[in-house]
Coordinates of C-alpha atoms in Angstrom, one line a residue:
Chain A
X1 CA -11.5 -62.7 -56.1
X2 CA -12.2 -59.4 -57.9
X3 CA -9.5 -56.9 -58.7
X4 CA -10.1 -54.5 -55.7
X5 CA -9.8 -57.4 -53.3
X6 CA -6.7 -58.8 -55.1
X7 CA -5.2 -55.3 -54.8
X8 CA -5.9 -55.0 -51.1
X9 CA -4.4 -58.5 -50.5
X10 CA -1.3 -57.5 -52.4
X11 CA -1.1 -54.3 -50.4
X12 CA -1.3 -56.2 -47.1
X13 CA 1.4 -58.7 -48.0
X14 CA 3.7 -56.0 -49.5
X15 CA 3.5 -54.0 -46.3
X16 CA 4.6 -57.1 -44.3
X17 CA 7.6 -58.2 -46.5
X18 CA 8.3 -57.3 -50.1
X19 CA 10.7 -60.1 -50.7
X20 CA 8.3 -63.0 -50.3
X21 CA 6.9 -65.5 -52.9
X22 CA 3.5 -64.6 -51.5
X23 CA 3.9 -61.0 -52.7
X24 CA 5.0 -62.3 -56.1
X25 CA 1.9 -64.5 -56.3
X26 CA -0.3 -61.6 -55.3
X27 CA 1.3 -59.4 -58.0
X28 CA 0.7 -62.1 -60.6
X29 CA -2.9 -62.4 -59.5
X30 CA -3.5 -58.6 -59.7
X31 CA -1.7 -58.3 -63.1
X32 CA -3.5 -61.2 -64.6
X33 CA -7.0 -60.0 -63.4
X34 CA -6.2 -56.5 -64.6
X35 CA -5.0 -57.6 -68.0
X36 CA -8.2 -59.8 -68.4
X37 CA -10.3 -56.7 -67.8
X38 CA -8.2 -54.5 -70.1
X39 CA -8.3 -57.1 -72.9
X40 CA -12.1 -56.6 -73.0
X41 CA -11.8 -52.8 -73.5
X42 CA -11.7 -51.0 -76.8
X43 CA -8.3 -49.4 -77.8
X44 CA -8.7 -45.9 -79.2
X45 CA -5.8 -44.2 -81.0
X46 CA -4.5 -40.9 -79.6
X47 CA -2.7 -38.2 -81.5
X48 CA 0.9 -38.5 -80.3
X49 CA 2.9 -35.3 -80.0
X50 CA 5.9 -37.4 -78.8
X51 CA 8.2 -38.0 -81.8
X52 CA 8.7 -41.7 -82.5
X53 CA 6.1 -42.9 -80.0
X54 CA 2.5 -44.1 -80.7
X55 CA -0.1 -43.8 -77.9
X56 CA -3.7 -45.0 -77.5
X57 CA -6.1 -45.3 -74.6
X58 CA -8.4 -48.0 -73.5
X59 CA -12.1 -47.3 -73.3
X60 CA -14.8 -49.2 -71.5
X61 CA -17.6 -48.7 -69.1
X62 CA -18.0 -45.1 -70.3
X63 CA -14.5 -44.4 -69.0
X64 CA -11.2 -43.7 -70.7
X65 CA -7.7 -44.8 -69.5
X66 CA -4.4 -43.0 -69.2
X67 CA -2.3 -43.0 -72.4
X68 CA -0.8 -46.3 -73.3
X69 CA 2.5 -46.7 -75.4
X70 CA 1.2 -49.2 -77.9
X71 CA 4.6 -50.4 -78.9
X72 CA 5.4 -51.4 -75.3
X73 CA 1.9 -52.6 -74.2
X74 CA 1.4 -56.3 -74.9
X75 CA -1.7 -57.5 -73.1
X76 CA -1.9 -60.6 -75.3
X77 CA 1.5 -61.9 -74.4
X78 CA 1.5 -65.4 -72.9
X79 CA 1.1 -64.9 -69.2
X80 CA 3.9 -67.3 -68.3
X81 CA 6.3 -65.6 -70.6
X82 CA 5.3 -62.3 -69.0
X83 CA 5.9 -63.4 -65.4
X84 CA 9.1 -65.4 -66.3
X85 CA 10.5 -62.2 -67.8
X86 CA 9.6 -59.7 -65.0
X87 CA 10.4 -62.1 -62.1
X88 CA 13.1 -64.4 -63.4
X89 CA 15.2 -62.6 -66.0
X90 CA 19.0 -62.8 -65.6
X91 CA 21.6 -61.7 -68.2
X92 CA 21.9 -62.2 -71.0
X93 CA 18.4 -61.2 -72.2
X94 CA 16.6 -59.4 -75.0
X95 CA 16.1 -55.9 -73.6
X96 CA 13.3 -55.1 -76.0
X97 CA 11.2 -58.1 -74.9
X98 CA 11.9 -57.5 -71.2
X99 CA 10.9 -53.8 -71.5
X100 CA 7.6 -54.8 -73.1
X101 CA 6.9 -57.3 -70.3
X102 CA 7.8 -54.8 -67.6
X103 CA 5.7 -52.0 -69.2
X104 CA 2.7 -54.3 -69.7
X105 CA 2.8 -55.5 -66.1
X106 CA 3.3 -52.0 -64.7
X107 CA 0.4 -50.5 -66.7
X108 CA -2.0 -53.5 -66.2
X109 CA -3.5 -52.3 -62.9
X110 CA -3.4 -48.6 -63.5
X111 CA -5.3 -48.9 -66.8
X112 CA -7.8 -51.4 -65.3
X113 CA -8.4 -49.0 -62.4
X114 CA -9.0 -46.1 -64.8
X115 CA -11.7 -48.1 -66.5
X116 CA -13.3 -50.1 -63.7
X117 CA -12.6 -49.0 -60.2
X118 CA -13.9 -46.1 -58.3
X119 CA -12.3 -44.5 -55.3
X120 CA -8.7 -44.6 -54.0
X121 CA -6.7 -42.5 -56.4
X122 CA -3.5 -43.6 -54.8
X123 CA -3.8 -47.3 -55.8
X124 CA -2.0 -47.1 -59.1
X125 CA 1.0 -45.6 -57.4
X126 CA 0.9 -48.1 -54.6
X127 CA 0.6 -51.0 -57.1
X128 CA 3.6 -49.7 -59.1
X129 CA 5.6 -49.3 -55.9
X130 CA 4.8 -52.9 -54.9
X131 CA 5.8 -54.2 -58.3
X132 CA 9.1 -52.3 -58.6
X133 CA 9.8 -52.7 -54.8
X134 CA 9.3 -56.4 -55.1
X135 CA 11.5 -56.9 -58.2
X136 CA 14.4 -55.0 -56.5
X137 CA 13.8 -56.7 -53.1
X138 CA 13.7 -60.2 -54.7
X139 CA 16.9 -59.3 -56.7
X140 CA 18.9 -58.4 -53.6
X141 CA 17.1 -60.6 -51.1
X142 CA 16.4 -57.6 -48.8
X143 CA 13.2 -56.1 -47.6
X144 CA 13.4 -52.3 -47.8
X145 CA 12.8 -50.0 -44.9
X146 CA 10.4 -47.0 -45.1
X147 CA 11.9 -44.8 -42.4
X148 CA 15.4 -43.8 -41.3
X149 CA 16.9 -42.7 -38.0
X150 CA 18.1 -39.1 -38.0
X151 CA 21.3 -39.0 -36.0
X152 CA 21.1 -35.8 -34.0
X153 CA 23.4 -35.2 -31.1
X154 CA 20.8 -34.8 -28.4
X155 CA 18.0 -37.2 -29.4
X156 CA 17.0 -39.8 -31.9
X157 CA 14.3 -39.0 -34.5
X158 CA 12.8 -41.4 -37.1
X159 CA 11.5 -39.9 -40.3
X160 CA 9.6 -41.6 -43.1
X161 CA 11.5 -42.1 -46.4
X162 CA 11.1 -43.8 -49.8
X163 CA 12.3 -47.4 -49.9
X164 CA 15.8 -47.9 -48.4
X165 CA 17.5 -51.2 -49.2
X166 CA 20.4 -52.0 -46.9
X167 CA 22.5 -54.7 -48.5
X168 CA 25.5 -54.4 -46.2
X169 CA 28.3 -52.0 -45.5
X170 CA 28.5 -49.2 -48.1
X171 CA 25.8 -51.0 -50.1
X172 CA 22.7 -49.0 -49.5
X173 CA 20.1 -48.0 -52.1
X174 CA 17.6 -45.1 -51.8
X175 CA 14.8 -46.1 -54.2
X176 CA 12.0 -43.6 -54.9
X177 CA 9.3 -45.0 -57.1
X178 CA 6.9 -42.7 -59.0
X179 CA 4.2 -43.1 -61.6
X180 CA 5.3 -39.7 -63.0
X181 CA 7.4 -36.9 -61.6
X182 CA 6.7 -33.5 -63.1
X183 CA 7.9 -30.6 -60.9
X184 CA 7.5 -32.8 -57.8
X185 CA 10.7 -34.6 -58.9
X186 CA 12.8 -32.1 -56.8
X187 CA 11.6 -34.1 -53.8
X188 CA 13.7 -37.0 -54.9
X189 CA 16.9 -35.0 -55.0
X190 CA 16.0 -33.3 -51.7
X191 CA 15.6 -36.7 -50.0
X192 CA 18.9 -37.8 -51.5
X193 CA 20.5 -34.7 -50.2
X194 CA 19.0 -35.4 -46.7
X195 CA 20.6 -38.9 -46.7
X196 CA 24.0 -37.4 -48.0
X197 CA 23.8 -34.7 -45.3
X198 CA 23.2 -37.3 -42.6
X199 CA 25.6 -40.0 -43.6
X200 CA 28.0 -38.6 -46.2
X201 CA 27.9 -38.3 -50.0
X202 CA 27.6 -41.5 -52.0
X203 CA 26.7 -43.7 -48.9
X204 CA 23.3 -44.3 -50.4
X205 CA 23.0 -44.9 -54.1
X206 CA 20.1 -42.8 -55.4
X207 CA 18.0 -44.8 -57.8
X208 CA 14.7 -43.3 -59.1
X209 CA 12.2 -45.6 -61.0
X210 CA 9.4 -44.0 -63.0
X211 CA 6.6 -45.3 -65.1
X212 CA 6.2 -42.5 -67.7
X213 CA 5.8 -38.8 -68.1
X214 CA 2.8 -38.8 -70.5
X215 CA 0.0 -36.2 -70.3
X216 CA -3.3 -36.7 -72.0
X217 CA -5.0 -33.6 -73.4
X218 CA -8.8 -33.6 -73.8
X219 CA -8.9 -37.4 -74.6
X220 CA -7.3 -36.5 -77.9
X221 CA -3.6 -36.1 -77.8
X222 CA -0.5 -37.1 -75.7
X223 CA 2.6 -35.1 -74.7
X224 CA 5.5 -35.9 -72.4
X225 CA 6.1 -33.4 -69.7
X226 CA 9.9 -33.2 -69.3
X227 CA 12.0 -30.7 -67.4
X228 CA 15.6 -31.7 -68.4
X229 CA 17.2 -28.3 -67.5
X230 CA 15.8 -28.6 -64.0
X231 CA 17.1 -32.1 -63.6
X232 CA 20.5 -31.0 -64.6
X233 CA 20.5 -28.2 -62.1
X234 CA 19.3 -30.5 -59.3
X235 CA 22.0 -33.0 -60.2
X236 CA 24.6 -30.3 -60.1
X237 CA 23.6 -28.3 -57.1
X238 CA 21.4 -30.5 -54.8
X239 CA 22.6 -34.1 -54.8
X240 CA 23.6 -36.9 -57.2
X241 CA 21.2 -39.6 -58.4
X242 CA 23.1 -42.6 -59.5
X243 CA 20.4 -44.0 -61.8
X244 CA 17.0 -43.1 -63.2
X245 CA 15.0 -45.9 -64.7
X246 CA 11.9 -45.5 -66.8
X247 CA 9.3 -48.1 -68.0
X248 CA 8.4 -45.7 -70.9
X249 CA 11.6 -43.6 -71.2
X250 CA 11.2 -40.0 -72.5
X251 CA 13.8 -39.3 -75.2
X252 CA 14.6 -35.9 -73.6
X253 CA 15.6 -37.6 -70.4
X254 CA 17.6 -40.3 -72.1
X255 CA 19.6 -37.5 -73.7
X256 CA 20.7 -36.3 -70.3
X257 CA 23.3 -39.0 -70.4
X258 CA 25.1 -37.3 -73.2
X259 CA 26.0 -33.9 -71.6
X260 CA 27.3 -32.8 -68.2
X261 CA 26.3 -33.8 -65.5
X262 CA 25.5 -37.0 -67.4
X263 CA 22.5 -38.2 -65.4
X264 CA 22.2 -41.9 -66.1
X265 CA 18.6 -42.3 -67.4
X266 CA 17.8 -45.8 -68.8
X267 CA 15.0 -48.2 -69.5
X268 CA 14.2 -50.3 -66.4
X269 CA 15.4 -53.4 -68.2
X270 CA 18.9 -52.2 -67.7
X271 CA 18.6 -52.7 -63.9
X272 CA 18.4 -56.5 -64.6
X273 CA 21.8 -56.2 -66.3
X274 CA 23.6 -53.9 -63.8
X275 CA 22.0 -54.7 -60.5
X276 CA 25.2 -56.3 -59.2
X277 CA 27.4 -53.5 -60.6
X278 CA 25.6 -50.5 -59.0
X279 CA 28.1 -50.6 -56.2
X280 CA 31.1 -51.0 -58.5
X281 CA 32.7 -47.5 -58.2
X282 CA 34.7 -48.0 -61.4
X283 CA 31.4 -47.9 -63.2
X284 CA 30.4 -44.5 -61.7
X285 CA 30.0 -41.8 -64.3
Chain B
X1 CA -17.5 -7.1 -62.1
X2 CA -18.2 -10.5 -60.7
X3 CA -15.6 -12.3 -58.6
X4 CA -14.2 -14.6 -61.4
X5 CA -13.5 -11.5 -63.6
X6 CA -12.0 -9.5 -60.7
X7 CA -9.7 -12.5 -60.1
X8 CA -8.7 -12.7 -63.7
X9 CA -8.0 -9.0 -63.8
X10 CA -5.8 -9.3 -60.6
X11 CA -3.9 -12.2 -62.2
X12 CA -3.1 -10.2 -65.3
X13 CA -1.9 -7.1 -63.4
X14 CA 0.1 -9.2 -60.9
X15 CA 1.9 -11.0 -63.8
X16 CA 2.9 -7.6 -65.2
X17 CA 4.3 -6.0 -62.0
X18 CA 3.5 -6.9 -58.4
X19 CA 4.6 -3.5 -56.9
X20 CA 1.9 -1.4 -58.5
X21 CA -1.1 0.5 -57.0
X22 CA -3.1 -1.2 -59.8
X23 CA -2.4 -4.6 -58.2
X24 CA -3.3 -3.2 -54.8
X25 CA -6.6 -1.9 -56.1
X26 CA -7.3 -5.2 -57.8
X27 CA -6.6 -7.1 -54.6
X28 CA -9.0 -4.8 -52.7
X29 CA -11.7 -5.4 -55.3
X30 CA -11.3 -9.2 -55.1
X31 CA -11.1 -9.3 -51.3
X32 CA -14.2 -7.0 -51.0
X33 CA -16.3 -9.0 -53.5
X34 CA -15.2 -12.2 -51.9
X35 CA -16.1 -11.0 -48.3
X36 CA -19.4 -9.8 -49.5
X37 CA -20.2 -13.3 -50.8
X38 CA -18.9 -15.0 -47.7
X39 CA -20.9 -12.7 -45.5
X40 CA -24.1 -14.1 -47.0
X41 CA -23.1 -17.7 -46.2
X42 CA -24.0 -19.7 -43.1
X43 CA -21.2 -20.4 -40.6
X44 CA -21.2 -23.9 -39.3
X45 CA -19.1 -25.0 -36.3
X46 CA -16.5 -27.8 -36.8
X47 CA -15.1 -30.0 -34.1
X48 CA -11.6 -28.7 -33.6
X49 CA -8.9 -31.3 -32.8
X50 CA -6.4 -28.5 -32.6
X51 CA -5.8 -27.5 -29.0
X52 CA -6.6 -23.8 -28.4
X53 CA -8.1 -23.1 -31.8
X54 CA -11.8 -22.9 -32.9
X55 CA -12.8 -23.7 -36.5
X56 CA -15.9 -23.4 -38.5
X57 CA -16.8 -23.6 -42.2
X58 CA -18.9 -21.5 -44.4
X59 CA -21.9 -23.1 -46.2
X60 CA -23.9 -21.8 -49.1
X61 CA -25.1 -22.9 -52.5
X62 CA -25.0 -26.6 -51.4
X63 CA -21.3 -26.3 -50.9
X64 CA -19.0 -26.2 -47.9
X65 CA -15.8 -24.2 -47.5
X66 CA -12.4 -25.1 -46.2
X67 CA -11.9 -24.7 -42.3
X68 CA -11.9 -21.2 -41.0
X69 CA -10.1 -20.2 -37.8
X70 CA -13.0 -18.2 -36.2
X71 CA -10.8 -16.2 -33.9
X72 CA -8.8 -14.9 -36.8
X73 CA -11.5 -14.5 -39.4
X74 CA -13.3 -11.1 -39.2
X75 CA -15.4 -10.6 -42.4
X76 CA -17.4 -7.8 -40.6
X77 CA -14.4 -5.7 -39.9
X78 CA -14.6 -2.2 -41.5
X79 CA -13.1 -2.5 -45.0
X80 CA -11.0 0.6 -44.8
X81 CA -9.5 -0.7 -41.5
X82 CA -8.7 -4.0 -43.1
X83 CA -7.0 -2.5 -46.2
X84 CA -5.1 0.1 -44.1
X85 CA -3.8 -2.7 -41.9
X86 CA -2.6 -5.1 -44.6
X87 CA -1.3 -2.5 -47.0
X88 CA -0.1 0.4 -44.8
X89 CA 1.0 -1.0 -41.5
X90 CA 4.4 0.2 -40.1
X91 CA 5.7 -0.4 -36.6
X92 CA 4.6 0.0 -33.9
X93 CA 1.3 -1.9 -34.4
X94 CA -1.1 -4.2 -32.6
X95 CA 0.0 -7.7 -33.9
X96 CA -3.3 -9.3 -32.9
X97 CA -5.3 -6.9 -35.0
X98 CA -2.9 -7.1 -38.0
X99 CA -3.0 -10.9 -37.9
X100 CA -6.8 -10.9 -38.0
X101 CA -6.8 -8.5 -41.0
X102 CA -4.1 -10.5 -42.8
X103 CA -5.9 -13.8 -42.2
X104 CA -9.3 -12.4 -43.2
X105 CA -7.9 -11.0 -46.5
X106 CA -6.0 -14.2 -47.2
X107 CA -9.0 -16.4 -46.6
X108 CA -11.6 -14.2 -48.4
X109 CA -11.1 -15.4 -52.0
X110 CA -10.3 -19.1 -51.1
X111 CA -13.5 -19.4 -49.0
X112 CA -15.6 -17.6 -51.7
X113 CA -14.2 -19.9 -54.3
X114 CA -15.1 -23.0 -52.3
X115 CA -18.7 -21.8 -52.1
X116 CA -19.4 -20.1 -55.4
X117 CA -16.8 -20.8 -58.2
X118 CA -16.4 -23.9 -60.4
X119 CA -13.2 -24.8 -62.2
X120 CA -9.7 -23.7 -61.7
X121 CA -8.4 -25.4 -58.6
X122 CA -5.3 -23.4 -58.6
X123 CA -7.0 -20.0 -58.1
X124 CA -6.8 -19.9 -54.3
X125 CA -3.1 -20.5 -54.4
X126 CA -2.6 -17.9 -57.1
X127 CA -4.6 -15.3 -55.2
X128 CA -2.6 -16.0 -52.0
X129 CA 0.6 -15.6 -54.0
X130 CA -0.6 -12.3 -55.4
X131 CA -1.5 -11.0 -52.0
X132 CA 1.7 -12.0 -50.2
X133 CA 3.8 -11.3 -53.2
X134 CA 2.4 -7.8 -53.5
X135 CA 2.7 -7.0 -49.7
X136 CA 6.4 -7.9 -49.9
X137 CA 7.0 -6.3 -53.3
X138 CA 5.4 -3.0 -52.0
X139 CA 7.3 -3.2 -48.8
X140 CA 10.7 -3.4 -50.6
X141 CA 9.7 -1.5 -53.8
X142 CA 10.9 -4.4 -55.9
X143 CA 9.0 -6.6 -58.4
X144 CA 10.1 -10.3 -57.9
X145 CA 11.5 -12.5 -60.6
X146 CA 10.1 -16.0 -61.3
X147 CA 13.2 -17.5 -62.9
X148 CA 16.9 -17.6 -62.3
X149 CA 19.9 -18.1 -64.5
X150 CA 21.9 -21.3 -63.7
X151 CA 25.5 -20.4 -64.1
X152 CA 27.1 -23.4 -65.8
X153 CA 30.5 -23.3 -67.4
X154 CA 29.5 -24.1 -70.9
X155 CA 26.1 -22.6 -71.4
X156 CA 23.4 -20.5 -69.7
X157 CA 20.2 -22.1 -68.5
X158 CA 17.1 -20.3 -67.1
X159 CA 14.9 -22.3 -64.7
X160 CA 11.7 -21.3 -63.1
X161 CA 11.7 -20.5 -59.4
X162 CA 9.4 -19.2 -56.6
X163 CA 9.5 -15.4 -56.2
X164 CA 13.1 -14.0 -56.0
X165 CA 13.3 -10.4 -54.7
X166 CA 16.6 -8.7 -55.6
X167 CA 17.0 -5.7 -53.3
X168 CA 20.7 -5.1 -54.0
X169 CA 24.1 -6.7 -53.3
X170 CA 23.7 -9.5 -50.7
X171 CA 20.1 -8.5 -50.2
X172 CA 18.2 -11.2 -52.0
X173 CA 15.1 -13.0 -50.8
X174 CA 13.8 -16.4 -52.0
X175 CA 10.1 -16.3 -51.1
X176 CA 8.0 -19.5 -51.7
X177 CA 4.3 -18.9 -50.9
X178 CA 2.0 -21.9 -50.2
X179 CA -1.6 -22.3 -49.1
X180 CA -0.4 -25.4 -47.1
X181 CA 2.7 -27.5 -47.3
X182 CA 2.3 -31.1 -46.0
X183 CA 5.0 -33.4 -47.3
X184 CA 5.5 -31.2 -50.4
X185 CA 7.4 -28.7 -48.1
X186 CA 10.7 -30.4 -48.8
X187 CA 10.5 -28.7 -52.2
X188 CA 11.1 -25.4 -50.5
X189 CA 14.3 -26.6 -48.8
X190 CA 15.4 -28.2 -52.1
X191 CA 15.0 -24.9 -54.0
X192 CA 16.9 -23.1 -51.3
X193 CA 19.7 -25.7 -51.6
X194 CA 19.7 -25.1 -55.3
X195 CA 20.2 -21.4 -54.8
X196 CA 22.8 -22.0 -52.1
X197 CA 24.6 -24.5 -54.4
X198 CA 24.6 -22.0 -57.3
X199 CA 25.6 -18.9 -55.5
X200 CA 26.8 -19.8 -52.0
X201 CA 25.1 -20.3 -48.6
X202 CA 23.2 -17.4 -47.2
X203 CA 23.2 -15.3 -50.4
X204 CA 19.5 -15.7 -50.7
X205 CA 17.4 -15.4 -47.6
X206 CA 14.9 -18.2 -47.6
X207 CA 11.5 -17.0 -46.4
X208 CA 8.5 -19.3 -46.7
X209 CA 5.0 -17.9 -46.2
X210 CA 2.1 -20.3 -45.6
X211 CA -1.6 -19.8 -45.0
X212 CA -2.4 -22.8 -42.7
X213 CA -2.0 -26.5 -42.3
X214 CA -5.6 -27.4 -41.5
X215 CA -7.3 -30.5 -42.8
X216 CA -11.1 -31.0 -42.7
X217 CA -12.4 -34.5 -42.1
X218 CA -15.8 -35.5 -43.4
X219 CA -17.1 -31.9 -43.0
X220 CA -17.1 -32.5 -39.2
X221 CA -13.7 -32.0 -37.6
X222 CA -10.4 -30.2 -38.2
X223 CA -6.8 -31.3 -37.6
X224 CA -3.5 -29.6 -38.4
X225 CA -1.1 -31.7 -40.4
X226 CA 2.4 -31.0 -39.1
X227 CA 5.7 -32.7 -39.6
X228 CA 8.0 -30.9 -37.2
X229 CA 10.7 -33.7 -37.2
X230 CA 11.0 -33.6 -41.0
X231 CA 11.3 -29.8 -40.9
X232 CA 14.2 -30.1 -38.4
X233 CA 15.9 -32.7 -40.5
X234 CA 15.5 -30.6 -43.7
X235 CA 16.9 -27.5 -41.9
X236 CA 19.9 -29.5 -40.6
X237 CA 20.8 -31.4 -43.7
X238 CA 19.4 -29.8 -46.8
X239 CA 19.5 -26.0 -46.4
X240 CA 18.6 -23.2 -44.1
X241 CA 15.3 -21.2 -44.2
X242 CA 15.7 -17.9 -42.6
X243 CA 12.0 -17.4 -41.7
X244 CA 8.7 -19.2 -42.0
X245 CA 5.6 -17.0 -41.6
X246 CA 2.1 -18.4 -41.2
X247 CA -1.3 -16.6 -41.4
X248 CA -2.7 -19.3 -39.1
X249 CA 0.4 -20.5 -37.2
X250 CA 0.3 -24.2 -36.0
X251 CA 1.6 -24.4 -32.4
X252 CA 3.8 -27.4 -33.3
X253 CA 5.7 -25.3 -35.8
X254 CA 6.0 -22.3 -33.6
X255 CA 7.6 -24.6 -31.1
X256 CA 10.4 -25.3 -33.6
X257 CA 11.9 -22.0 -32.5
X258 CA 12.7 -23.4 -29.1
X259 CA 15.0 -26.3 -30.0
X260 CA 17.9 -26.9 -32.3
X261 CA 18.0 -26.0 -35.2
X262 CA 15.7 -23.2 -34.0
X263 CA 13.7 -22.7 -37.2
X264 CA 12.2 -19.2 -37.0
X265 CA 8.4 -19.8 -37.5
X266 CA 6.2 -16.8 -36.8
X267 CA 2.9 -15.2 -37.5
X268 CA 3.1 -13.2 -40.7
X269 CA 2.5 -9.9 -38.9
X270 CA 6.1 -10.2 -37.6
X271 CA 7.3 -9.6 -41.2
X272 CA 5.9 -6.0 -40.9
X273 CA 8.1 -5.5 -37.8
X274 CA 11.3 -7.1 -39.1
X275 CA 11.3 -6.6 -42.9
X276 CA 14.2 -4.2 -42.6
X277 CA 16.1 -6.4 -40.3
X278 CA 16.0 -9.6 -42.3
X279 CA 19.4 -8.7 -43.7
X280 CA 20.9 -7.7 -40.4
X281 CA 23.3 -10.6 -39.7
X282 CA 23.4 -9.8 -36.0
X283 CA 19.8 -10.9 -35.9
X284 CA 20.5 -14.3 -37.4
X285 CA 19.7 -17.2 -35.1

């Protein structure tokens, strides 16, 4: 099957149940086909305005891809090693290797789509949501919900949400998944506040997962768009996110850990280490 | 001057001070030039899937415009009557006439841009913000701020906001202005919650002004995208908006006034009637 069909198949399976082996197989098929296509493309260096990071872009077919963090992107990695890492890792593990595998898998389809597919602009976001949603669903053995009942006194109302994982009493996760956030990120804190308002503070752990915050300028240079002061204000005055994980973590957001209100922003590999501890209140910062 | 230049001039003046007569003159020039261009276009009927409303679109230059509510759009109205209405109206007034003038002025530049201008996709939103921002600024005689100081214990942080009008002690308005809202609307409640969190509930009146919620499908039909249950949940659990005004008010949102939490959604003409009463707590619903 070609990549667009593989993607549609993944999408159908993921909508049915994110925990299944069928979804994992469909993810493997999409990632593998996407990396095959990307491997044939030319890699062109970009001028990185992000200290300490090197970016390039893939080029093929008269098209150019989004920026790629070249230290994290490893399309030549043995496929079995890649899938073992992203789908089977348990502690202890080499975080640097896991981060490269996760980033490579996450970028595979978006980059391939930039170069080879027309149409649906939402597909990279949907793919990324399937990938992260499945990793978390498989880890906890729970298929997330995408809506929640609003408990009003006079009637019942369902409203759509990001992924909600219900693992049992007082073990619920609110998991928004975004390719990038920019100023739209306030939506994440707002939805967390909505859950807190309906059910009480800290009843749903707020866990945001993002791919990157890169911005390509004129096919020449790359910046990261970061709004750390807004994030601090949202964390202080709107709601509390428990964790933010990045596949390509901006240094300015990692630094948020070091000052009040100490937002816990980490590489996504850290989830594999602390998935069981997210509900351990002694670990709460 | 041609429309793009008139728009740029308006933008420069509005950034300096929204209260001025110079801004009002620049708005007149943009609206007049835009309506002249729109008058030359062909009006094509659309299939309205919105009960009780009739929509069309303008067509010229091989391009088609956004949907236009034909009962509200009056490009042939005498220009002096139009500008008298939108810039000089005081109670008592004929709300139906004022609503038509406001809608015509608000749609003038966006429709002209759809048909004749390339490039900057943000310009209709910026124009609408200048128009509404000026009307409110002129009404209260106050130029709004676009950032606010976050009062943290250890340092001072400025963050960008929607328009904030400071009219005096306990007389502050938080005024987001949007062409349409869709699911992004939660940002408005989030920013209101941020202000409430920093300064206390009800210290800033939250007043949202929107143009319309129309969505054109395949250049054939028009729907309104409304999420009334989400709005109710946001109003109950995130923060409280004091007013929402529309230039083309969706019936589903007007109905929010009739049930708890009774969100006050009105045609924008109502602002002209109640501008002085927004701070009268006896009127709070």
